[in-house]
CSV table of C-alpha atoms and ligand atoms in Angstrom, one decimal:
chain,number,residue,atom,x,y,z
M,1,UNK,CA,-93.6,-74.9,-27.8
M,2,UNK,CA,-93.0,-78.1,-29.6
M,3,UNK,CA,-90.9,-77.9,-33.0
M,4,UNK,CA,-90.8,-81.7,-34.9
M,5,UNK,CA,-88.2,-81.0,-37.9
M,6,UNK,CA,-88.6,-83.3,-41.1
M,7,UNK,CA,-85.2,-84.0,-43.2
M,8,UNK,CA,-83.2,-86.3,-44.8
M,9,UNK,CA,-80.0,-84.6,-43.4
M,10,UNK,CA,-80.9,-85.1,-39.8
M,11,UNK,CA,-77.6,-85.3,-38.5
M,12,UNK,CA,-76.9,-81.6,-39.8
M,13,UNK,CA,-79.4,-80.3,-37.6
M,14,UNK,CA,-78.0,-81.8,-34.3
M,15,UNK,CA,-75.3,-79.5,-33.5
M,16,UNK,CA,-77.3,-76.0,-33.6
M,17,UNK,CA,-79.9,-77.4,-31.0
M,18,UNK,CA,-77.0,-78.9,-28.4
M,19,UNK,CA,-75.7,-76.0,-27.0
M,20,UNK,CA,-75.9,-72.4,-25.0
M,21,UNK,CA,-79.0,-70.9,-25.1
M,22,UNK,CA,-81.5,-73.9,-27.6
M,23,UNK,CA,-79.8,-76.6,-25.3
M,24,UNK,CA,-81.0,-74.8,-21.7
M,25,UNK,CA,-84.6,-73.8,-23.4
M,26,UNK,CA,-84.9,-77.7,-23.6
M,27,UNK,CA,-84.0,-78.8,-20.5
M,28,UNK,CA,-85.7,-75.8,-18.5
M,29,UNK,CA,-88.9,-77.7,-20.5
M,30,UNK,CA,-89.7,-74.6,-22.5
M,31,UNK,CA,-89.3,-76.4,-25.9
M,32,UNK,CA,-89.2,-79.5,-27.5
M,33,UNK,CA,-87.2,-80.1,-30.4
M,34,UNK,CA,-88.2,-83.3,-32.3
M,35,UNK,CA,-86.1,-84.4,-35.0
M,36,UNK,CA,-87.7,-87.4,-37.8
M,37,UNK,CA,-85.4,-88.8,-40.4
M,38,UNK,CA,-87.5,-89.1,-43.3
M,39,UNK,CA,-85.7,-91.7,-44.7
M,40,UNK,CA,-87.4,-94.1,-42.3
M,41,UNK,CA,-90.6,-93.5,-44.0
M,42,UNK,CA,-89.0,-94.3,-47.5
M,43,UNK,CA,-91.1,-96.1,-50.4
M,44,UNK,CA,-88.8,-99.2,-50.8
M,45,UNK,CA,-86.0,-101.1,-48.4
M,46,UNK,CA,-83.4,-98.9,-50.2
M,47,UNK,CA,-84.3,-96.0,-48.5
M,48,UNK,CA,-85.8,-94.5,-51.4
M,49,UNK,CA,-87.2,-90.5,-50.9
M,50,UNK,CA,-87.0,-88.9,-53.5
M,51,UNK,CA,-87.0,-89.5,-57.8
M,52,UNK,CA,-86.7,-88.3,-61.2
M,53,UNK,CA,-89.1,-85.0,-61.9
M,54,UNK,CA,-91.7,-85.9,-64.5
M,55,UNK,CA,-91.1,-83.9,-67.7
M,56,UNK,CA,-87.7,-84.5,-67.7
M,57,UNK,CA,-84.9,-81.8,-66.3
M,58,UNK,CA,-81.8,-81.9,-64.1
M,59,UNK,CA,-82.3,-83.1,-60.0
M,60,UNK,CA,-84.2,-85.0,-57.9
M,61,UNK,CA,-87.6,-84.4,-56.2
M,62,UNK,CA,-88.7,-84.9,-53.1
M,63,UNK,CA,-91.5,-87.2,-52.8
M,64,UNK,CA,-94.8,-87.0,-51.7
M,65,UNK,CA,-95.3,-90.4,-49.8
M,66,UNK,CA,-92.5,-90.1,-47.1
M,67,UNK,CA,-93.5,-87.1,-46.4
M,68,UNK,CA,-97.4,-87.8,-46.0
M,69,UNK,CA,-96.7,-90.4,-44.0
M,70,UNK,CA,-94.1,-88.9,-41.3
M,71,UNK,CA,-96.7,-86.0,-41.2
M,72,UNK,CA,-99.6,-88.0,-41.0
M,73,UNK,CA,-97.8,-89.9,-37.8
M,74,UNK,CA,-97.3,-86.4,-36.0
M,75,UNK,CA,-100.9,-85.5,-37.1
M,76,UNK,CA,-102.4,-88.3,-35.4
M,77,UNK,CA,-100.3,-87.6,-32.1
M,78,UNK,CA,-101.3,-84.2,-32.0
M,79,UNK,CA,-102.5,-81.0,-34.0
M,80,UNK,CA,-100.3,-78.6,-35.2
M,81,UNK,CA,-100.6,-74.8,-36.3
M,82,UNK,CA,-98.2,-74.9,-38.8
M,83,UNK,CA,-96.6,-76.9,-41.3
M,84,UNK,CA,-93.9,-75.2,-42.2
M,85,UNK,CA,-91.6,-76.0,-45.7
M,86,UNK,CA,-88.2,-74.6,-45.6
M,87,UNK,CA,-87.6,-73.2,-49.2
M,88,UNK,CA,-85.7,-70.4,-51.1
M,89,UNK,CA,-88.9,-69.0,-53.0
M,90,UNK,CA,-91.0,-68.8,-49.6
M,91,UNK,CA,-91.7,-65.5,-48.2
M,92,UNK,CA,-88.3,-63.7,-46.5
M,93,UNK,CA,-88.0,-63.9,-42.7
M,94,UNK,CA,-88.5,-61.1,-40.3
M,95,UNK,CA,-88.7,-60.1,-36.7
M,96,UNK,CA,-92.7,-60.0,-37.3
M,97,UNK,CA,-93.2,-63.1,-38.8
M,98,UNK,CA,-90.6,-64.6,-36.1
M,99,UNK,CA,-92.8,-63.0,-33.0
M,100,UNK,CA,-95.8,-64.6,-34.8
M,101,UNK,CA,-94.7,-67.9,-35.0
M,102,UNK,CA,-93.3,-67.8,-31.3
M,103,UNK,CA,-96.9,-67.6,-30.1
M,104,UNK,CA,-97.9,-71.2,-32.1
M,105,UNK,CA,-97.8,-74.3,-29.8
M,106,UNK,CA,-97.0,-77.2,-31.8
M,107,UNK,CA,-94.9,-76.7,-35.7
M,108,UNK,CA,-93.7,-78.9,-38.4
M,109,UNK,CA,-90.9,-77.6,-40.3
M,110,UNK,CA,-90.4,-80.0,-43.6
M,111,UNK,CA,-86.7,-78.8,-44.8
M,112,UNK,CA,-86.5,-79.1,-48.3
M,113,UNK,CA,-83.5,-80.6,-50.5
M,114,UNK,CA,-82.6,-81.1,-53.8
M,115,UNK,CA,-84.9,-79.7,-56.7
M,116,UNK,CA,-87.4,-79.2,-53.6
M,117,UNK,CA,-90.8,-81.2,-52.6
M,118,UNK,CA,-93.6,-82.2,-55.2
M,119,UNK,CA,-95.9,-79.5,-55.8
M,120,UNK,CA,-98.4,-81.9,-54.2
M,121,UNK,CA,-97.0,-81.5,-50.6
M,122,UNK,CA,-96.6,-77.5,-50.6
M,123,UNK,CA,-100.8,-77.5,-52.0
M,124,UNK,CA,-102.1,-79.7,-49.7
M,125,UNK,CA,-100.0,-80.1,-46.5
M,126,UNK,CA,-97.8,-76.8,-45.7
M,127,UNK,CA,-99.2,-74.1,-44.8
M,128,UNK,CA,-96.3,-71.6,-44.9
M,129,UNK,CA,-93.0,-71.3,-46.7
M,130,UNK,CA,-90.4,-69.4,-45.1
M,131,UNK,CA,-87.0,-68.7,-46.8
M,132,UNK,CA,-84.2,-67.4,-44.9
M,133,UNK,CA,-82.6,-64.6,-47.9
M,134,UNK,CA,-82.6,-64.4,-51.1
M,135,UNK,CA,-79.7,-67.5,-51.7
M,136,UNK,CA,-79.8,-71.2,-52.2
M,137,UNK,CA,-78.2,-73.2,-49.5
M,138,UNK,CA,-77.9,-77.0,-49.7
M,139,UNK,CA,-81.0,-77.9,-48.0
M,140,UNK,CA,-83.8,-76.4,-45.8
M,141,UNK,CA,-81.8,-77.5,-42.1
M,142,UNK,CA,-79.6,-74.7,-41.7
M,143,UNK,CA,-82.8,-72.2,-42.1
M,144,UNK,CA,-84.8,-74.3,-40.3
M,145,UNK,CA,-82.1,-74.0,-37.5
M,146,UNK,CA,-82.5,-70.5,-38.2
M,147,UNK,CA,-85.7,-70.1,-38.2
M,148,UNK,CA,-86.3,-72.1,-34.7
M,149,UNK,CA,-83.2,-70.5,-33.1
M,150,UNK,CA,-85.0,-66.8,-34.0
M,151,UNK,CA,-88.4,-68.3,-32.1
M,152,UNK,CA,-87.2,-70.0,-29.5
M,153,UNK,CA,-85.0,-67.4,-28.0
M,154,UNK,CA,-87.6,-64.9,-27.9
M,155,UNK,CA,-90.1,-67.7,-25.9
M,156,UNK,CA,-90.8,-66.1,-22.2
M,157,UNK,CA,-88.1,-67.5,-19.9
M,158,UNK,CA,-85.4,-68.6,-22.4
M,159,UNK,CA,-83.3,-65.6,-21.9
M,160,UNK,CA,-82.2,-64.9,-18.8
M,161,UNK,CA,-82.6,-61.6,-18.6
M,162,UNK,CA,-86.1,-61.2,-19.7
M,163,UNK,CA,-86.0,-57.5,-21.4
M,164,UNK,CA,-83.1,-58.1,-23.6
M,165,UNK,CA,-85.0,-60.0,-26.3
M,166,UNK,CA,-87.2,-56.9,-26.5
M,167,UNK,CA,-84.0,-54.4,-26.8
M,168,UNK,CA,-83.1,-56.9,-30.0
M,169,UNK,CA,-82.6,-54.9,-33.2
M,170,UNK,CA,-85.7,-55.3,-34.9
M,171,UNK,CA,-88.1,-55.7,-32.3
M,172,UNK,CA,-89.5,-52.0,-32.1
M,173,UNK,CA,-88.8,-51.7,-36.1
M,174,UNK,CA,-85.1,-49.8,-35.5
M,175,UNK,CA,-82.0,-51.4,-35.6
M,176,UNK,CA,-80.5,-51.5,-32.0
M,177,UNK,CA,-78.2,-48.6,-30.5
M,178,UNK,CA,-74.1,-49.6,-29.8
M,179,UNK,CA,-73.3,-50.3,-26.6
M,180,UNK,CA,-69.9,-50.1,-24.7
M,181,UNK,CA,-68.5,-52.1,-22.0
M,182,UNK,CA,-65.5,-51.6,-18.9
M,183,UNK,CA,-62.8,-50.2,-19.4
M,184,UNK,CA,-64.3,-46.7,-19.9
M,185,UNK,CA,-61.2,-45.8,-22.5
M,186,UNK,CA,-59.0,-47.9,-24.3
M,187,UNK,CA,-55.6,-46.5,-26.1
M,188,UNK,CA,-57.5,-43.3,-26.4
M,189,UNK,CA,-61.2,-44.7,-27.4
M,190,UNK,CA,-63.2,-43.2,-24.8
M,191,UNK,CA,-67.1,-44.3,-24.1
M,192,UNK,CA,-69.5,-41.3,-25.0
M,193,UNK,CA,-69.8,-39.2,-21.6
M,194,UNK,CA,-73.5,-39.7,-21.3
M,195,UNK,CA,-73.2,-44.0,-20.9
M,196,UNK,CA,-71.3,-42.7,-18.1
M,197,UNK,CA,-73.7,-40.0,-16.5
M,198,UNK,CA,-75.8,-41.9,-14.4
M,199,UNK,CA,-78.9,-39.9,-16.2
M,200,UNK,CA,-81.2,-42.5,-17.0
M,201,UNK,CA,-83.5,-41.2,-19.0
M,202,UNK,CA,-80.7,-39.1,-20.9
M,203,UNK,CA,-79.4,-42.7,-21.3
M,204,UNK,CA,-82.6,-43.5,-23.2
M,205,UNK,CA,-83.1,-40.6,-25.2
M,206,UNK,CA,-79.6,-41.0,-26.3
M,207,UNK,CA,-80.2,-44.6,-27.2
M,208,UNK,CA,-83.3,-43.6,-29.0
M,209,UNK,CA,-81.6,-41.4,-31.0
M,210,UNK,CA,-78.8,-43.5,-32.1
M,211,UNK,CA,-81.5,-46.5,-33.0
M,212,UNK,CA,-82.9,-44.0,-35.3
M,213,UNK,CA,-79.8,-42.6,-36.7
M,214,UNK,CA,-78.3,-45.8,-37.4
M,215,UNK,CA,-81.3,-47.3,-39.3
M,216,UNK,CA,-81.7,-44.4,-41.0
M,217,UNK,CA,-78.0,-44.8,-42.4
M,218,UNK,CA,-78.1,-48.5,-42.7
M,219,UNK,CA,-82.1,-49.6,-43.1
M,220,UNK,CA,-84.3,-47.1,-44.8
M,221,UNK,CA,-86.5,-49.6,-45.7
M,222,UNK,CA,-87.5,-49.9,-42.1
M,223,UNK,CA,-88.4,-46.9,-41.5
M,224,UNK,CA,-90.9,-47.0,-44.5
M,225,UNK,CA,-92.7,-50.5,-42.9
M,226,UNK,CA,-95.8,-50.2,-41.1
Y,301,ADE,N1,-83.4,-74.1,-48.8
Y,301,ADE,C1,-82.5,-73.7,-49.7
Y,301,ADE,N2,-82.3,-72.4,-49.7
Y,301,ADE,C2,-83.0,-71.9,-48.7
Y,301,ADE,C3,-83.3,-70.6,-48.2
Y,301,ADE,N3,-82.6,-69.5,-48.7
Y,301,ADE,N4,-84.1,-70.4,-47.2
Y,301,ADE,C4,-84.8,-71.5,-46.7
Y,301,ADE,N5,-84.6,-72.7,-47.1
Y,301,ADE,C5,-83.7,-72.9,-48.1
């Protein structure tokens, strides 16, 4: 899968995609993470990207020609499935729209700053906005790191061990079940007695149960979803 990430903050997105598990995906040749400063598609030698918002009001907007032209670049390499804009007022991200997107082959994601993009680019170039919760961060990298960290590690062959993506809270719609590791008690916490029964499929019913109890308590709302 091939991510290309738009922004005019491109240095914020280096870090996220340099390490642990993003950093191995890349060299194993699973993804490819492209990152395009949009200032080098500015309007004038000043590096110009964004203006004033017509009708008057407080901020800057994001405008339409550098980011027509980086994406008309990418579109003339290859086609894309998505074109993704990184905004507050997109829909909310979840496991189902994650798994979705993991299946696409080539993405944009345009990260949004400032008072956000001309109207102009979200009609006619992106296809979906995504936002990350309902609060305004700085500017579209950090949930467009978030959003391509949430793919990417649920890409075949990224994890090493292949089944833990799909024992991620979320997946099957149930938050996940605790889990305990050696030593067996510590200053008088002891590990329930079935982890330690051998019983496999004990083991599972008792995870089971504990998935559902603990989304009950904490996420309702997920039991209600279809
Ligand atoms: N840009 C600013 N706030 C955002 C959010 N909550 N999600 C995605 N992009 C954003």
């Amino acid at each position: 899968m091939r991510f290309d990430i738009i922004s005019c903050q491109p240095d914020l997105l280096e870090s996220p995609f340099s390490h642990s598990i993003l950093k191995r995906a890349q060299q194993k040749g699973l993804v490819e993470i492209h990152i395009h400063d949009l200032r080098k598609y500015a309007v004038n030698k000043h590096g110009q990207i964004d203006d004033y918002a017509f009708g008057g009001g407080a901020g800057m907007v994001m405008m339409i020609e550098p980011i027509d032209k980086c994406i008309s670049e990418l579109q003339a390499a290859r086609t894309y499935d998505a074109i993704i804009y990184m905004t507050p007022d997109g829909q909310t991200l979840n496991q189902r729209i994650v798994n979705k997107f993991s299946l696409l082959e080539n993405v944009i994601i345009l990260c949004g700053h400032y008072k956000g993009v001309d109207e102009r680019v979200r009609q006619h170039y992106v296809t979906h906005e995504i936002s990350i919760g309902d609060y305004v961060l700085s500017g579209g990298e950090l949930g467009a790191a978030v959003l391509a960290d949430a793919i990417i590690r649920i890409i075949p062959g990224v994890l090493n061990d292949e089944s833990s993506a799909l024992t991620d809270s979320f997946q099957d719609g149930l938050l996940a079940p605790p889990v305990y590791t050696r030593p067996a008690e510590y200053k008088g916490m002891a590990v329930p007695d079935i982890l330690m029964s051998g019983d496999t499929p004990k083991i599972e019913q008792w995870r089971f149960e504990q998935a559902i109890a603990r989304t009950k308590q904490r996420r309702p709302d997920l039991l209600n979803e279809e």
